[in-house]
Amino acid sequence: MGNDKTNMFVAIALSLAVLLGWNYFVAAPMSERQKQAAAHNQAPGQAPNGAPVASPSPKEGGPAAPAPGTVPSAGQAPVSRDEAIARSARLRIDTPALFGSVALKGGRIDDVLLKNYHETVSDESPRIVLLSPSGSANPYYAEFGWVGSDAGPLPNADTLWKADAEVLSPGKPVTLTSDNGAGLTFKRILAVDDKFMFTVRDEVDNTGSKAVTLYPYSLVSRWGKPQTQGYYVLHEGLIGALGADGLQEYTYDKIGKEPVFGGNPNTHGKAWDNVTGGFVGITDKYWAAAVIPDQDKPFNGAYTERTEGATKVYQTSVRGDAVTVAPGASSSATQRLFAGAKEVNQINGYQKDLNIKQFDLMIDWGWFWFLTKPMFKALDFFFHWLGNFGVAILLVTLILKIFFLPIANRSYVSMAKMKAVQPEMASIRERYKDDKMKQQQAMMELYKKEKINPVAGCWPVLIQIPVFFSLYKVLFITIEMRHAPFFGWIHDLAAPDPTSVLNLFGLLPYAAPDFVHLGVWPLIMGVTMFVQMKMNPAPPDPVQAQVFTFMPIIFTFMLGSFPAGLVIYWAWNNTLSVLQQYVIMRRNGVKVELWDNLRGTFSKKPPEKGAAAKS
């Protein structure tokens, strides 16, 4: 087989490796029906297998004992979310980005919805529910407070707090107060910005006759394992940055495989002692809740999974160093809660403005962050300029083409020269058909004489692979791409093309089956790939020719379930490659095989074997 066909096989093998490997590790994106179901779970929408039951009280002696998270007693059946919210007096939350409430019974932030995000592309669909109270089908909440063994009764899930206002909004903090009746008065000053960050300042005044030792704590607790998308390139579960130990990601399954935690056989977990800087929380694909301790003071962090009846409870917690409060003295601890959408610029802003260590890793940029981050920045820049992420993808692709133009030009020039020497190559094969060694030596001498790089044809594919990966990652993980429209029928670049050839793209009055994604853009991509392959001479071997003919069809079906944004990129990139190759071949005086190959494909008479050599 000639080196020109070898190059083609290598290019196809590399492309298949990308698609098959990506499909294996990432799997095809969910169908629209599955995605809508998952949207509920991401926010969190899945009931656990059992009702919430009592939480064990942690020991206070161990340095990494998890903070308490008490819940209704065992045997209580879950009620609707609205009923669970109505069980407690509430401090209303109202900001430009959030609405919900804080439970005055227990003081938990356990009712948060996102004003600007809906479950589907329709603004009429329900808003995303992030946090929900205990007693509901899927409790998910944040809790703050103090723990200690010699301080008498401390605020817990049954404590009734008094608020000095009815609404918590940006620029209008609210103070909650509680007295334990044993000489300690607790205050909690709650503040919230106009996006997703709460500031919680806990104060304690000791009016008693003896000193007390307390530990400030905060936690995020989630009852029941939510439905996850299960992609290799996307982390969903427990997440945090813990001082020098850096980013720590544990899936819901992984944390349950950790050793027994705190001496409780029903609890498994991992602890980090005496770390400074970072955060801990629980993340979904697009949303997260995380507690953020004082970045200048050491703390102990813990991830745990415990079993309560038939329910798994996942918790991330931090506990600060001991604080001794003398009689007549007071002390305080300030922590924060992030509860909202993982908007890239907002996350980066919090990291910079609040000096939160590695908070940018709340977004799963992956191992190739040095590619995915610049890719997102470029797309985001042009989006703000053009107002359309799809157009931004087209423009970034064009810029990348121009950037890699020298490499691609050398590749296409070498390919053009390869076509020009086809008669000499055919002569060498015929002359040394019984001596493969001499045939290869003669080929190499020809390449050297004509200054041809036999593997140059692989460079365009190799260049495209990292762009493919980084663009896929950006489309897949960033909330900015969620429900981002293009033109026409593409209302979500992060979802597959919703049209289907099986119902003639909506002309026939029935819904296409979910197991086949073959819309307009995958078909356009397949056509561009077909044209690109027909730019090269047809292989003399009929079997090879059939393989190359069917490759675009295979890729069309494989990419049919990929995000529309990625398919649009691929089709546009193919189009630019065809134009570039056409210009280069004409400049080098090499015949463009496109029209002959197309005639040969669609006519009964196969193309002549020597067509590649004619000019």
Coordinates of C-alpha atoms in Angstrom, one line a residue:
M1 CA 0.0 0.0 0.0
G2 CA 1.3 3.4 -0.9
N3 CA 2.3 6.0 1.7
D4 CA -0.5 8.3 0.6
K5 CA -3.1 5.7 1.5
T6 CA -1.1 4.9 4.7
N7 CA -1.5 8.6 5.7
M8 CA -5.2 8.4 5.0
F9 CA -5.5 5.3 7.2
V10 CA -3.5 6.9 10.0
A11 CA -5.7 10.0 9.8
I12 CA -8.9 7.9 10.0
A13 CA -7.5 5.8 12.8
L14 CA -6.6 8.9 14.8
S15 CA -10.1 10.3 14.3
L16 CA -11.7 7.1 15.2
A17 CA -9.6 6.9 18.3
V18 CA -10.8 10.3 19.4
L19 CA -14.4 9.6 18.8
L20 CA -14.5 6.0 20.0
G21 CA -12.4 6.8 23.0
W22 CA -14.4 9.8 23.8
N23 CA -17.6 7.9 23.4
Y24 CA -16.3 5.2 25.7
F25 CA -15.1 7.4 28.5
V26 CA -17.6 10.2 28.2
A27 CA -20.5 8.4 26.5
A28 CA -23.0 10.2 24.2
P29 CA -24.8 13.1 25.8
M30 CA -28.2 12.3 27.2
S31 CA -31.4 12.4 25.1
E32 CA -33.6 15.4 25.7
R33 CA -35.9 13.3 27.9
Q34 CA -33.0 12.0 30.0
K35 CA -31.5 15.5 30.3
Q36 CA -34.8 17.0 31.5
A37 CA -35.0 14.3 34.1
A38 CA -31.4 14.9 35.1
A39 CA -32.0 18.6 35.4
H40 CA -34.2 17.9 38.4
N41 CA -31.6 15.8 40.0
Q42 CA -28.8 18.3 39.4
A43 CA -30.8 20.7 41.5
P44 CA -31.3 18.2 43.4
G45 CA -34.5 16.4 42.3
Q46 CA -34.4 12.8 43.3
A47 CA -36.0 11.4 46.4
P48 CA -33.8 9.2 48.5
N49 CA -34.8 5.6 49.1
G50 CA -36.0 6.3 52.6
A51 CA -37.3 9.0 54.9
P52 CA -34.9 11.2 56.8
V53 CA -34.0 9.8 60.2
A54 CA -32.0 10.9 63.2
S55 CA -28.3 11.7 62.8
P56 CA -25.7 10.4 65.3
S57 CA -24.0 13.0 67.4
P58 CA -20.3 13.1 66.8
K59 CA -17.6 12.8 69.4
E60 CA -16.0 16.1 70.3
G61 CA -12.7 14.7 71.2
G62 CA -11.3 13.9 67.8
P63 CA -9.7 16.7 65.9
A64 CA -11.7 15.9 62.7
A65 CA -15.1 14.9 64.1
P66 CA -17.8 15.9 61.7
A67 CA -20.1 18.7 62.6
P68 CA -23.6 17.7 63.7
G69 CA -26.5 17.6 61.3
T70 CA -29.6 16.6 63.1
V71 CA -32.8 15.8 61.2
P72 CA -36.4 14.7 62.1
S73 CA -36.8 11.5 64.0
A74 CA -36.8 8.1 62.4
G75 CA -40.1 6.9 60.9
Q76 CA -41.2 10.3 59.6
A77 CA -42.3 10.0 56.0
P78 CA -41.1 12.8 53.7
V79 CA -43.6 15.4 52.8
S80 CA -43.7 17.8 49.9
R81 CA -41.1 20.5 49.7
D82 CA -43.7 23.2 50.4
E83 CA -45.0 21.4 53.4
A84 CA -41.5 20.9 54.8
I85 CA -40.8 24.7 54.3
A86 CA -44.0 25.5 56.1
R87 CA -43.0 23.6 59.2
S88 CA -40.7 26.5 60.3
A89 CA -41.0 30.2 60.6
R90 CA -38.8 31.7 57.8
L91 CA -36.5 34.6 57.0
R92 CA -37.1 35.3 53.3
I93 CA -34.2 35.5 50.9
D94 CA -34.6 37.8 47.9
T95 CA -31.7 38.8 45.6
P96 CA -31.3 39.4 41.9
A97 CA -30.1 35.8 41.5
L98 CA -31.7 33.9 44.3
F99 CA -34.9 33.5 46.3
G100 CA -35.9 31.2 49.1
S101 CA -35.6 31.3 52.9
V102 CA -33.7 30.5 56.0
A103 CA -35.4 28.3 58.6
L104 CA -35.7 30.1 61.9
K105 CA -36.1 26.7 63.5
G106 CA -32.5 25.4 63.3
G107 CA -31.1 28.4 61.4
R108 CA -30.3 26.4 58.3
I109 CA -30.0 27.8 54.8
D110 CA -32.2 25.1 53.3
D111 CA -34.5 26.8 50.7
V112 CA -32.7 28.2 47.7
L113 CA -33.9 28.5 44.1
L114 CA -32.1 30.2 41.2
K115 CA -34.1 33.0 39.7
N116 CA -32.3 33.0 36.3
Y117 CA -32.0 29.3 35.5
H118 CA -34.8 27.0 34.4
E119 CA -35.0 23.3 33.9
T120 CA -35.4 23.5 30.2
V121 CA -34.8 26.1 27.5
S122 CA -38.3 27.4 28.0
D123 CA -38.6 30.3 30.5
E124 CA -42.0 28.9 31.5
S125 CA -40.4 25.7 32.9
P126 CA -39.7 25.5 36.6
R127 CA -36.7 27.3 38.1
I128 CA -33.8 25.3 39.4
V129 CA -34.2 24.2 43.0
L130 CA -30.8 24.0 44.7
L131 CA -31.4 23.5 48.5
S132 CA -34.3 21.9 50.2
P133 CA -35.2 21.4 53.9
S134 CA -35.1 18.2 56.0
G135 CA -38.4 16.5 56.0
S136 CA -38.7 16.9 52.3
A137 CA -38.1 14.1 49.8
N138 CA -34.5 15.3 49.1
P139 CA -33.0 17.3 51.9
Y140 CA -29.9 19.4 50.9
Y141 CA -28.9 22.2 53.1
A142 CA -26.1 24.2 54.8
E143 CA -25.6 24.5 58.5
F144 CA -23.4 26.7 60.7
G145 CA -22.8 26.9 64.4
W146 CA -20.7 25.9 67.4
V147 CA -19.9 22.5 69.0
G148 CA -18.4 22.0 72.4
S149 CA -18.7 19.7 75.4
D150 CA -18.7 22.0 78.4
A151 CA -20.9 24.9 77.2
G152 CA -24.3 23.6 78.1
P153 CA -27.1 23.6 75.4
L154 CA -25.9 24.8 72.0
P155 CA -28.0 25.8 69.1
N156 CA -29.2 22.8 67.1
A157 CA -31.8 21.8 64.5
D158 CA -34.6 22.5 67.1
T159 CA -33.4 25.9 68.2
L160 CA -35.8 28.8 67.5
W161 CA -34.0 31.9 66.4
K162 CA -35.4 35.4 66.4
A163 CA -34.7 37.7 63.4
D164 CA -34.6 41.4 63.4
A165 CA -36.0 41.7 59.8
E166 CA -38.2 39.7 57.5
V167 CA -36.1 39.7 54.3
L168 CA -32.5 39.0 53.6
S169 CA -31.3 40.9 50.6
P170 CA -28.0 42.5 49.3
G171 CA -26.8 45.3 51.5
K172 CA -29.3 44.5 54.2
P173 CA -27.9 42.0 56.7
V174 CA -30.2 40.3 59.2
T175 CA -29.3 39.3 62.8
L176 CA -30.6 36.1 64.4
T177 CA -30.4 35.7 68.1
S178 CA -30.8 32.8 70.6
D179 CA -30.1 32.4 74.3
N180 CA -29.3 29.0 75.7
G181 CA -30.5 29.9 79.2
A182 CA -27.1 28.9 80.6
G183 CA -25.2 32.1 80.3
L184 CA -24.5 32.1 76.5
T185 CA -26.2 34.4 74.0
F186 CA -25.7 33.5 70.3
K187 CA -26.0 35.9 67.4
R188 CA -25.8 35.1 63.7
I189 CA -25.4 37.9 61.3
L190 CA -26.4 36.8 57.8
A191 CA -25.5 38.8 54.6
V192 CA -25.8 37.9 50.9
D193 CA -24.5 39.5 47.8
D194 CA -26.3 40.0 44.5
K195 CA -25.2 36.6 43.2
F196 CA -24.5 33.4 45.1
M197 CA -22.4 34.2 48.2
F198 CA -23.7 34.3 51.8
T199 CA -21.6 35.6 54.7
V200 CA -22.3 34.0 58.1
R201 CA -20.9 35.6 61.2
D202 CA -21.5 33.7 64.4
E203 CA -21.0 35.5 67.7
V204 CA -21.2 34.2 71.2
D205 CA -21.5 36.3 74.4
N206 CA -20.6 34.6 77.7
T207 CA -22.7 36.1 80.5
G208 CA -22.1 33.1 82.7
S209 CA -19.6 32.5 85.6
K210 CA -17.2 30.1 83.8
A211 CA -15.2 30.0 80.7
V212 CA -16.4 27.8 77.8
T213 CA -14.5 26.3 74.9
L214 CA -16.3 26.1 71.5
Y215 CA -15.4 25.1 68.0
P216 CA -17.0 26.9 65.0
Y217 CA -18.2 24.6 62.3
S218 CA -20.1 24.6 59.0
L219 CA -21.3 21.9 56.7
V220 CA -23.2 20.9 53.6
S221 CA -25.4 17.9 53.9
R222 CA -27.2 16.0 51.1
W223 CA -29.7 13.2 51.8
G224 CA -29.9 10.5 49.1
K225 CA -27.6 9.9 46.2
P226 CA -28.7 12.0 43.3
Q227 CA -28.8 10.8 39.7
T228 CA -25.4 11.6 38.2
Q229 CA -24.5 11.8 34.5
G230 CA -21.6 9.4 35.0
Y231 CA -19.2 10.9 32.6
Y232 CA -15.5 10.3 33.0
V233 CA -14.6 13.9 32.3
L234 CA -17.1 15.4 34.7
H235 CA -16.9 15.3 38.5
E236 CA -20.1 15.2 40.5
G237 CA -20.0 14.6 44.2
L238 CA -18.0 15.9 47.1
I239 CA -15.4 18.5 46.3
G240 CA -13.0 20.8 48.1
A241 CA -9.6 22.4 48.3
L242 CA -7.9 21.7 51.6
G243 CA -4.8 23.7 52.2
A244 CA -1.6 22.1 51.0
D245 CA -3.5 18.9 50.1
G246 CA -5.1 20.8 47.3
L247 CA -8.1 19.7 45.3
Q248 CA -9.9 16.7 46.7
E249 CA -12.7 15.1 44.6
Y250 CA -14.7 12.2 45.8
T251 CA -17.7 10.7 43.9
Y252 CA -20.7 9.5 45.9
D253 CA -19.5 5.9 45.4
K254 CA -15.9 6.6 46.2
I255 CA -16.5 8.2 49.6
G256 CA -18.5 5.1 50.7
K257 CA -15.4 3.0 50.1
E258 CA -13.3 5.0 52.6
P259 CA -12.5 3.5 56.1
V260 CA -15.0 3.6 59.0
F261 CA -15.1 7.2 60.3
G262 CA -15.4 8.4 63.9
G263 CA -15.9 4.9 65.3
N264 CA -19.3 4.6 63.8
P265 CA -19.7 1.5 61.6
N266 CA -22.4 3.2 59.6
T267 CA -20.2 6.1 58.7
H268 CA -17.3 6.1 56.2
G269 CA -15.1 9.1 55.4
K270 CA -11.9 11.0 55.0
A271 CA -10.5 13.8 57.2
W272 CA -7.9 16.5 56.8
D273 CA -6.4 18.0 59.9
N274 CA -5.0 21.4 60.5
V275 CA -5.2 22.8 57.0
T276 CA -5.4 26.5 56.0
G277 CA -7.2 27.9 53.0
G278 CA -9.8 26.3 50.7
F279 CA -13.4 25.2 50.8
V280 CA -15.6 22.0 50.9
G281 CA -18.9 21.3 49.3
I282 CA -21.0 19.2 47.0
T283 CA -21.1 19.8 43.3
D284 CA -23.4 18.9 40.4
K285 CA -22.7 19.6 36.8
Y286 CA -23.8 23.2 36.8
W287 CA -24.6 24.0 40.5
A288 CA -22.9 23.7 43.8
A289 CA -23.1 24.4 47.5
A290 CA -19.9 24.9 49.4
V291 CA -18.9 26.3 52.8
I292 CA -15.8 28.5 53.0
P293 CA -14.0 28.9 56.3
D294 CA -11.7 31.8 57.3
Q295 CA -8.9 31.6 54.8
D296 CA -6.2 32.7 57.3
K297 CA -7.0 30.3 60.1
P298 CA -6.4 26.5 60.3
F299 CA -9.4 24.1 60.2
N300 CA -10.2 20.4 60.1
G301 CA -12.1 19.2 57.0
A302 CA -14.1 16.0 56.5
Y303 CA -16.0 14.2 53.8
T304 CA -18.4 11.5 55.1
E305 CA -21.1 9.1 54.0
R306 CA -23.3 7.6 56.6
T307 CA -26.3 5.3 56.4
E308 CA -29.6 6.3 58.0
G309 CA -32.0 3.5 57.5
A310 CA -32.2 3.0 53.8
T311 CA -30.7 6.4 53.0
K312 CA -27.2 7.5 52.3
V313 CA -26.3 10.9 53.7
Y314 CA -23.3 12.7 52.1
Q315 CA -21.7 15.5 54.1
T316 CA -18.7 17.9 53.8
S317 CA -17.8 19.8 56.9
V318 CA -15.2 22.1 58.4
R319 CA -14.4 22.8 62.0
G320 CA -12.2 25.6 63.2
D321 CA -9.8 25.7 66.1
A322 CA -11.0 25.9 69.7
V323 CA -12.1 29.3 71.0
T324 CA -12.2 29.9 74.7
V325 CA -14.7 32.5 75.8
A326 CA -14.1 33.8 79.3
P327 CA -17.0 35.1 81.6
G328 CA -18.0 38.5 80.3
A329 CA -16.2 38.1 77.0
S330 CA -17.3 37.3 73.5
S331 CA -16.0 35.6 70.4
S332 CA -16.9 35.3 66.8
A333 CA -16.3 33.3 63.6
T334 CA -17.0 34.3 60.1
Q335 CA -17.6 31.7 57.3
R336 CA -19.2 31.8 53.9
L337 CA -21.6 29.7 51.8
F338 CA -21.6 29.6 48.1
A339 CA -24.9 28.3 46.8
G340 CA -25.6 28.8 43.1
A341 CA -24.6 28.4 39.5
K342 CA -21.0 27.7 38.6
E343 CA -20.6 30.8 36.4
V344 CA -17.0 31.0 35.4
N345 CA -16.5 34.7 35.8
Q346 CA -18.3 34.7 39.1
I347 CA -16.3 31.8 40.5
N348 CA -13.1 33.5 39.4
G349 CA -14.2 36.8 40.9
Y350 CA -14.9 35.1 44.3
Q351 CA -11.5 33.5 44.2
K352 CA -9.8 36.8 43.6
D353 CA -11.9 39.2 45.7
L354 CA -12.3 36.9 48.7
N355 CA -8.9 35.1 48.4
I356 CA -10.5 31.7 48.4
K357 CA -7.8 29.1 47.7
Q358 CA -8.3 27.2 44.4
F359 CA -12.0 28.1 44.2
D360 CA -11.7 28.2 40.4
L361 CA -11.4 24.4 40.6
M362 CA -15.1 24.2 41.6
I363 CA -15.5 24.0 37.8
D364 CA -14.0 20.8 36.4
W365 CA -11.6 22.1 33.8
G366 CA -9.9 18.6 33.8
W367 CA -6.3 17.6 33.2
F368 CA -6.0 19.7 30.1
W369 CA -7.1 23.0 31.9
F370 CA -4.3 24.8 30.0
L371 CA -6.4 24.1 26.8
T372 CA -9.9 24.3 28.2
K373 CA -9.5 27.5 30.1
P374 CA -8.1 29.5 27.1
M375 CA -10.8 28.0 24.9
F376 CA -13.5 29.2 27.2
K377 CA -12.0 32.6 27.5
A378 CA -11.8 33.0 23.7
L379 CA -15.4 31.8 23.3
D380 CA -16.6 34.0 26.1
F381 CA -14.8 37.1 24.7
F382 CA -16.4 36.7 21.3
F383 CA -19.7 35.9 22.8
H384 CA -19.8 39.2 24.6
W385 CA -18.8 40.9 21.4
L386 CA -21.1 39.0 19.0
G387 CA -23.9 37.9 21.4
N388 CA -24.0 34.3 20.1
F389 CA -21.9 31.4 21.3
G390 CA -22.4 29.6 18.1
V391 CA -21.0 32.4 16.0
A392 CA -18.2 32.6 18.6
I393 CA -17.4 29.0 17.9
L394 CA -17.2 29.7 14.2
L395 CA -14.9 32.7 14.7
V396 CA -12.6 30.9 17.1
T397 CA -12.3 28.0 14.7
L398 CA -11.4 30.4 11.9
I399 CA -8.8 32.1 14.1
L400 CA -7.3 28.7 15.0
K401 CA -7.2 27.8 11.3
I402 CA -5.2 31.0 10.6
F403 CA -2.9 30.4 13.6
F404 CA -2.1 26.9 12.4
L405 CA -2.0 27.9 8.8
P406 CA 1.8 27.5 8.3
I407 CA 1.7 23.9 9.6
A408 CA -1.4 23.0 7.7
N409 CA 0.0 24.6 4.5
R410 CA 3.2 22.6 4.7
S411 CA 1.1 19.5 5.2
Y412 CA -1.2 20.2 2.3
V413 CA 1.8 21.2 0.1
S414 CA 3.5 17.9 0.9
M415 CA 0.2 16.1 0.1
A416 CA 0.0 17.9 -3.2
K417 CA 3.5 16.9 -4.1
M418 CA 2.7 13.4 -3.2
K419 CA -0.1 13.4 -5.7
A420 CA 2.1 14.9 -8.3
V421 CA 4.6 12.0 -8.1
Q422 CA 1.9 9.3 -8.2
P423 CA 3.2 8.0 -11.7
E424 CA 6.8 7.6 -10.3
M425 CA 5.4 5.9 -7.2
A426 CA 3.4 3.5 -9.3
S427 CA 6.5 2.8 -11.5
I428 CA 8.5 2.0 -8.3
R429 CA 5.9 -0.4 -7.0
E430 CA 5.8 -2.2 -10.3
R431 CA 9.6 -2.3 -10.7
Y432 CA 10.1 -3.7 -7.2
K433 CA 6.9 -5.5 -6.6
D434 CA 8.7 -8.6 -5.5
D435 CA 11.2 -6.8 -3.2
K436 CA 9.5 -4.7 -0.6
M437 CA 12.8 -3.6 0.9
K438 CA 14.1 -2.0 -2.3
Q439 CA 10.6 -0.6 -2.9
Q440 CA 10.7 1.2 0.4
Q441 CA 14.3 2.5 -0.2
A442 CA 13.3 3.8 -3.6
M443 CA 10.2 5.5 -2.2
M444 CA 12.4 7.2 0.5
E445 CA 14.8 8.4 -2.1
L446 CA 11.9 9.8 -4.1
Y447 CA 10.6 11.6 -1.0
K448 CA 14.0 13.1 -0.3
K449 CA 14.5 14.2 -3.9
E450 CA 11.0 15.9 -4.1
K451 CA 11.2 17.1 -0.4
I452 CA 8.1 15.3 0.5
N453 CA 7.1 14.4 4.1
P454 CA 5.2 11.1 3.9
V455 CA 3.4 11.7 7.3
A456 CA 2.5 15.3 6.7
G457 CA -1.1 14.4 5.9
C458 CA -1.6 13.4 9.6
W459 CA -0.8 16.9 10.9
P460 CA -4.3 18.4 10.2
V461 CA -5.9 15.6 12.2
L462 CA -3.3 15.8 15.0
I463 CA -3.9 19.6 15.3
Q464 CA -7.6 19.1 15.4
I465 CA -7.6 16.6 18.3
P466 CA -6.7 18.9 21.2
V467 CA -9.1 21.5 19.8
F468 CA -11.8 18.8 19.7
F469 CA -11.1 17.8 23.3
S470 CA -11.0 21.3 24.7
L471 CA -14.1 22.5 22.9
Y472 CA -16.0 19.4 24.0
K473 CA -15.0 20.0 27.6
V474 CA -16.0 23.6 27.5
L475 CA -19.4 22.8 25.9
F476 CA -19.9 20.0 28.4
I477 CA -19.0 21.6 31.7
T478 CA -19.6 25.3 31.5
I479 CA -23.0 26.6 32.4
E480 CA -22.6 29.5 30.0
M481 CA -23.1 27.0 27.2
R482 CA -26.2 25.5 28.8
H483 CA -29.3 26.6 26.8
A484 CA -27.1 28.9 24.6
P485 CA -28.8 29.2 21.3
F486 CA -27.4 29.4 17.8
F487 CA -29.8 30.1 14.9
G488 CA -32.9 28.4 13.7
W489 CA -33.8 25.2 15.5
I490 CA -30.6 25.1 17.7
H491 CA -31.7 26.4 21.1
D492 CA -29.0 24.7 23.2
L493 CA -25.5 24.3 21.9
A494 CA -24.7 21.9 24.7
A495 CA -27.4 19.4 23.6
P496 CA -27.6 17.3 20.5
D497 CA -29.4 18.7 17.4
P498 CA -33.1 18.1 18.3
T499 CA -34.1 17.4 14.7
S500 CA -34.3 13.9 13.3
V501 CA -34.2 12.5 9.8
L502 CA -36.6 9.8 11.0
N503 CA -39.5 12.2 11.0
L504 CA -38.2 14.3 8.2
F505 CA -37.0 17.0 10.6
G506 CA -40.4 17.5 12.1
L507 CA -42.5 17.4 8.9
L508 CA -44.1 14.1 9.9
P509 CA -46.5 14.2 12.9
Y510 CA -44.7 11.9 15.3
A511 CA -41.7 12.1 17.6
A512 CA -38.5 10.5 16.5
P513 CA -37.2 7.7 18.7
D514 CA -34.6 8.7 21.3
F515 CA -32.0 6.0 20.5
V516 CA -31.2 7.7 17.1
H517 CA -29.8 11.2 17.0
L518 CA -29.4 12.2 13.3
G519 CA -30.3 15.8 12.8
V520 CA -29.6 18.4 10.2
W521 CA -26.2 19.5 11.6
P522 CA -24.8 15.9 11.8
L523 CA -25.9 15.5 8.2
I524 CA -24.2 18.7 7.2
M525 CA -21.1 17.6 9.0
G526 CA -21.2 14.2 7.2
V527 CA -21.5 16.0 3.8
T528 CA -18.5 18.2 4.6
M529 CA -16.5 15.2 5.6
F530 CA -17.5 13.3 2.5
V531 CA -16.4 16.3 0.3
Q532 CA -13.1 16.5 2.2
M533 CA -12.3 12.9 1.6
K534 CA -13.2 13.2 -2.0
M535 CA -10.5 15.9 -2.4
N536 CA -8.0 13.0 -2.4
P537 CA -7.6 10.5 -5.2
A538 CA -9.6 7.4 -5.0
P539 CA -7.7 4.3 -3.8
P540 CA -7.0 1.7 -6.5
D541 CA -8.3 -1.0 -4.2
P542 CA -12.1 -1.3 -4.5
V543 CA -12.4 -2.4 -0.8
Q544 CA -10.4 0.6 0.4
A545 CA -12.5 2.9 -1.8
Q546 CA -15.7 1.5 -0.2
V547 CA -14.2 1.9 3.3
F548 CA -13.4 5.6 2.6
T549 CA -16.8 6.1 1.1
F550 CA -18.6 4.9 4.2
M551 CA -16.4 6.7 6.7
P552 CA -18.4 9.9 6.6
I553 CA -21.6 7.9 7.2
I554 CA -20.1 6.2 10.2
F555 CA -18.9 9.5 11.6
T556 CA -22.3 11.1 11.0
F557 CA -24.0 8.6 13.2
M558 CA -21.3 8.7 15.8
L559 CA -21.4 12.5 16.1
G560 CA -25.2 12.6 15.9
S561 CA -25.5 12.4 19.7
F562 CA -22.7 14.9 20.4
P563 CA -23.5 18.5 21.4
A564 CA -24.7 20.6 18.5
G565 CA -21.9 23.1 19.2
L566 CA -19.3 20.5 18.6
V567 CA -20.9 19.2 15.4
I568 CA -21.2 22.8 14.1
Y569 CA -17.5 23.2 14.8
W570 CA -16.6 20.0 13.0
A571 CA -18.7 20.9 9.9
W572 CA -17.2 24.4 9.8
N573 CA -13.6 23.1 10.3
N574 CA -14.1 20.6 7.5
T575 CA -15.4 23.4 5.2
L576 CA -12.4 25.6 5.9
S577 CA -10.1 22.6 5.4
V578 CA -11.6 21.8 2.0
L579 CA -11.2 25.4 0.9
Q580 CA -7.6 25.6 2.1
Q581 CA -6.7 22.3 0.5
Y582 CA -8.3 23.4 -2.8
V583 CA -6.3 26.6 -3.0
I584 CA -3.0 24.9 -2.1
M585 CA -3.5 22.1 -4.7
R586 CA -4.3 24.6 -7.4
R587 CA -1.3 26.7 -6.5
N588 CA 0.9 23.7 -6.8
G589 CA -0.5 22.7 -10.2
V590 CA -2.0 19.5 -8.8
K591 CA -5.3 18.4 -10.1
V592 CA -8.2 18.6 -7.6
E593 CA -9.7 15.1 -7.6
L594 CA -13.0 16.2 -6.1
W595 CA -15.2 16.3 -9.2
D596 CA -13.8 13.1 -10.7
N597 CA -14.2 11.2 -7.4
L598 CA -17.8 12.5 -7.0
R599 CA -18.6 11.3 -10.6
G600 CA -17.0 8.0 -9.8
T601 CA -18.9 7.6 -6.6
F602 CA -22.3 8.3 -8.1
S603 CA -21.9 6.6 -11.5
K604 CA -21.9 2.9 -12.2
K605 CA -18.5 3.1 -13.8
P606 CA -15.7 3.2 -11.3
P607 CA -13.1 5.9 -11.7
E608 CA -9.9 5.0 -13.6
K609 CA -7.0 3.8 -11.5
G610 CA -4.7 6.3 -13.1
A611 CA -6.9 9.3 -12.4
A612 CA -4.7 10.4 -9.6
A613 CA -1.7 10.7 -11.9
K614 CA -3.4 12.9 -14.5
S615 CA -3.1 16.6 -14.3

